Amino acid sequence: MSQTEKSDRVRRIVVALTVAGAVVAAVLNSGLLGGTGIADAAGGAFAADATVLAPAGIAFVIWSVIYLGLVGYALWQLLPTQVAKPLHRAVGYGIAASALLNAVWIVCVQAWRIAESFVIIMILLGVLLVTFVRACRRARRGTVAEIVLVDGMLGLYLGWVTVAASANLAAWLADIGIDGWTEAPGVPGTIALIIAGLIAVFTAWRGGRWAPAVATSWGLVWIAVGRWSGAPDAPVVASTAIVLAVVVLAVTVWRFRSRTRQPQVAAVRQS
């Protein structure tokens, strides 16, 4: 067995184990099997009414889709036909790192370490950004499995974590008593939301993929719903969230159309 083959085998095992660990951590700390769920952990710091950047509760169902995608990817990359694929070599360890960081984040929240949880989620955001960019370097769209389990899963994961990071920041700063994160007009929260929106715009411009735009917009819309329909009431934050969601989707449409036109233009020039 060559050194490359050994490296591929190690990578596949690491991905499978870290994803399994992340899923187990999520299930054990979801409240489904008893105990305290994330929304009630850390004194309710991550509850839907905790800060001006907390999404309405239904927004978190996206985690089920993300975990399903992670499990699907972990199983798919174990297939013999996928062993030496350049795509897995490019993104495998990034996905493994994201799964590990996700599990660590859950442990931090359950241990009431909100500051540490924010550091972890920012590292997670960075890992997902790098991994997503590496995935987007492919010259072609790829197979259905690649589109769904890499572009789709990574995109949803990145888009949601982009919004979740701003919510995590609000939870941390509100927990230590800094004003402006739990009441209207929520100016600090609005600024944090705009920064998250700029990250999402960069992602849309860089990749032109639908999944991150959909996940980001999903989170932003449910922040808006939470701030319009429940406490803390913050119309400025809600309006900003809607505007950012529209901008992210618009940039994605523009980049997607320009990216799909390039092969057509190249074909016309060659004919």
mmCIF file of N, CA, C and O in Angstrom, residues 2 13 46 53 76 78 81 90 94 99 109 118 130 138 156 173 180-181 189-190 203-204 220 233 238 268:
data_model
loop_
_atom_site.group_PDB
_atom_site.id
_atom_site.type_symbol
_atom_site.label_atom_id
_atom_site.label_comp_id
_atom_site.label_asym_id
_atom_site.label_seq_id
_atom_site.Cartn_x
_atom_site.Cartn_y
_atom_site.Cartn_z
ATOM 1 N N SER A 2 0.623 2.150 -0.938
ATOM 2 C CA SER A 2 1.423 3.364 -1.047
ATOM 3 C C SER A 2 1.074 4.338 0.068
ATOM 4 O O SER A 2 0.058 4.196 0.760
ATOM 5 N N ILE A 13 -11.434 7.430 7.583
ATOM 6 C CA ILE A 13 -11.776 7.006 8.941
ATOM 7 C C ILE A 13 -11.996 8.215 9.844
ATOM 8 O O ILE A 13 -12.933 8.252 10.644
ATOM 9 N N PHE A 46 -29.375 30.909 24.653
ATOM 10 C CA PHE A 46 -29.600 30.674 23.234
ATOM 11 C C PHE A 46 -31.078 30.469 22.905
ATOM 12 O O PHE A 46 -31.413 29.978 21.825
ATOM 13 N N LEU A 53 -30.822 38.995 18.251
ATOM 14 C CA LEU A 53 -30.358 38.221 17.095
ATOM 15 C C LEU A 53 -30.728 36.744 17.192
ATOM 16 O O LEU A 53 -30.270 35.937 16.376
ATOM 17 N N TRP A 76 -20.803 8.149 2.072
ATOM 18 C CA TRP A 76 -20.465 8.180 0.638
ATOM 19 C C TRP A 76 -18.962 8.134 0.421
ATOM 20 O O TRP A 76 -18.464 7.404 -0.438
ATOM 21 N N LEU A 78 -16.805 6.769 2.103
ATOM 22 C CA LEU A 78 -16.256 5.472 2.463
ATOM 23 C C LEU A 78 -16.339 4.447 1.328
ATOM 24 O O LEU A 78 -15.687 3.401 1.389
ATOM 25 N N THR A 81 -15.280 3.373 -4.562
ATOM 26 C CA THR A 81 -15.144 4.215 -5.760
ATOM 27 C C THR A 81 -14.739 5.648 -5.441
ATOM 28 O O THR A 81 -14.355 6.404 -6.335
ATOM 29 N N ALA A 90 -9.600 17.276 -1.062
ATOM 30 C CA ALA A 90 -9.654 18.734 -0.889
ATOM 31 C C ALA A 90 -10.517 19.149 0.298
ATOM 32 O O ALA A 90 -10.197 20.111 0.998
ATOM 33 N N GLY A 94 -11.494 19.181 6.134
ATOM 34 C CA GLY A 94 -12.264 20.361 6.516
ATOM 35 C C GLY A 94 -13.617 19.977 7.086
ATOM 36 O O GLY A 94 -14.067 20.538 8.097
ATOM 37 N N ALA A 99 -17.065 19.017 11.906
ATOM 38 C CA ALA A 99 -17.856 18.128 12.755
ATOM 39 C C ALA A 99 -17.313 18.110 14.184
ATOM 40 O O ALA A 99 -18.071 18.160 15.166
ATOM 41 N N VAL A 109 -21.452 25.010 25.297
ATOM 42 C CA VAL A 109 -22.751 25.587 25.655
ATOM 43 C C VAL A 109 -23.334 24.869 26.869
ATOM 44 O O VAL A 109 -23.834 25.508 27.805
ATOM 45 N N PHE A 118 -18.362 31.043 21.511
ATOM 46 C CA PHE A 118 -18.238 32.016 20.419
ATOM 47 C C PHE A 118 -16.906 31.855 19.701
ATOM 48 O O PHE A 118 -16.849 31.916 18.468
ATOM 49 N N VAL A 130 -13.153 28.159 4.274
ATOM 50 C CA VAL A 130 -12.015 27.617 3.524
ATOM 51 C C VAL A 130 -12.419 26.352 2.775
ATOM 52 O O VAL A 130 -12.088 26.177 1.586
ATOM 53 N N ARG A 138 -13.707 23.446 -8.206
ATOM 54 C CA ARG A 138 -13.950 22.490 -9.276
ATOM 55 C C ARG A 138 -14.425 23.222 -10.531
ATOM 56 O O ARG A 138 -15.235 24.142 -10.471
ATOM 57 N N LEU A 156 -25.278 24.699 3.010
ATOM 58 C CA LEU A 156 -26.241 24.885 4.096
ATOM 59 C C LEU A 156 -25.538 25.102 5.428
ATOM 60 O O LEU A 156 -25.905 25.983 6.217
ATOM 61 N N LEU A 173 -22.422 38.422 24.690
ATOM 62 C CA LEU A 173 -22.350 39.796 25.198
ATOM 63 C C LEU A 173 -23.556 40.125 26.083
ATOM 64 O O LEU A 173 -23.424 40.886 27.049
ATOM 65 N N GLY A 180 -27.790 46.655 24.866
ATOM 66 C CA GLY A 180 -28.059 46.785 23.441
ATOM 67 C C GLY A 180 -28.295 45.481 22.716
ATOM 68 O O GLY A 180 -28.685 45.476 21.543
ATOM 69 N N TRP A 181 -28.077 44.350 23.400
ATOM 70 C CA TRP A 181 -28.237 43.051 22.739
ATOM 71 C C TRP A 181 -29.549 42.366 23.093
ATOM 72 O O TRP A 181 -29.888 41.331 22.519
ATOM 73 N N GLY A 189 -26.636 44.783 17.618
ATOM 74 C CA GLY A 189 -27.084 43.601 16.912
ATOM 75 C C GLY A 189 -27.227 43.845 15.426
ATOM 76 O O GLY A 189 -26.900 42.981 14.605
ATOM 77 N N THR A 190 -27.692 45.023 15.068
ATOM 78 C CA THR A 190 -27.834 45.369 13.653
ATOM 79 C C THR A 190 -26.469 45.389 12.974
ATOM 80 O O THR A 190 -26.315 44.884 11.854
ATOM 81 N N THR A 203 -19.595 34.930 0.206
ATOM 82 C CA THR A 203 -19.822 33.529 -0.138
ATOM 83 C C THR A 203 -20.616 33.420 -1.432
ATOM 84 O O THR A 203 -20.304 32.596 -2.301
ATOM 85 N N ALA A 204 -21.651 34.248 -1.562
ATOM 86 C CA ALA A 204 -22.477 34.230 -2.769
ATOM 87 C C ALA A 204 -21.671 34.646 -3.981
ATOM 88 O O ALA A 204 -21.764 34.041 -5.059
ATOM 89 N N LEU A 220 -31.829 34.544 8.520
ATOM 90 C CA LEU A 220 -32.156 35.968 8.604
ATOM 91 C C LEU A 220 -33.660 36.198 8.684
ATOM 92 O O LEU A 220 -34.138 37.044 9.456
ATOM 93 N N ASP A 233 -38.723 42.894 21.085
ATOM 94 C CA ASP A 233 -39.200 43.521 19.855
ATOM 95 C C ASP A 233 -38.117 44.463 19.327
ATOM 96 O O ASP A 233 -37.681 45.362 20.037
ATOM 97 N N ALA A 238 -35.119 43.491 12.568
ATOM 98 C CA ALA A 238 -35.944 42.680 11.671
ATOM 99 C C ALA A 238 -35.859 43.197 10.235
ATOM 100 O O ALA A 238 -35.686 42.412 9.291
ATOM 101 N N VAL A 268 -19.598 29.280 -27.902
ATOM 102 C CA VAL A 268 -19.904 30.112 -29.072
ATOM 103 C C VAL A 268 -18.610 30.625 -29.714
ATOM 104 O O VAL A 268 -18.461 30.643 -30.939
#
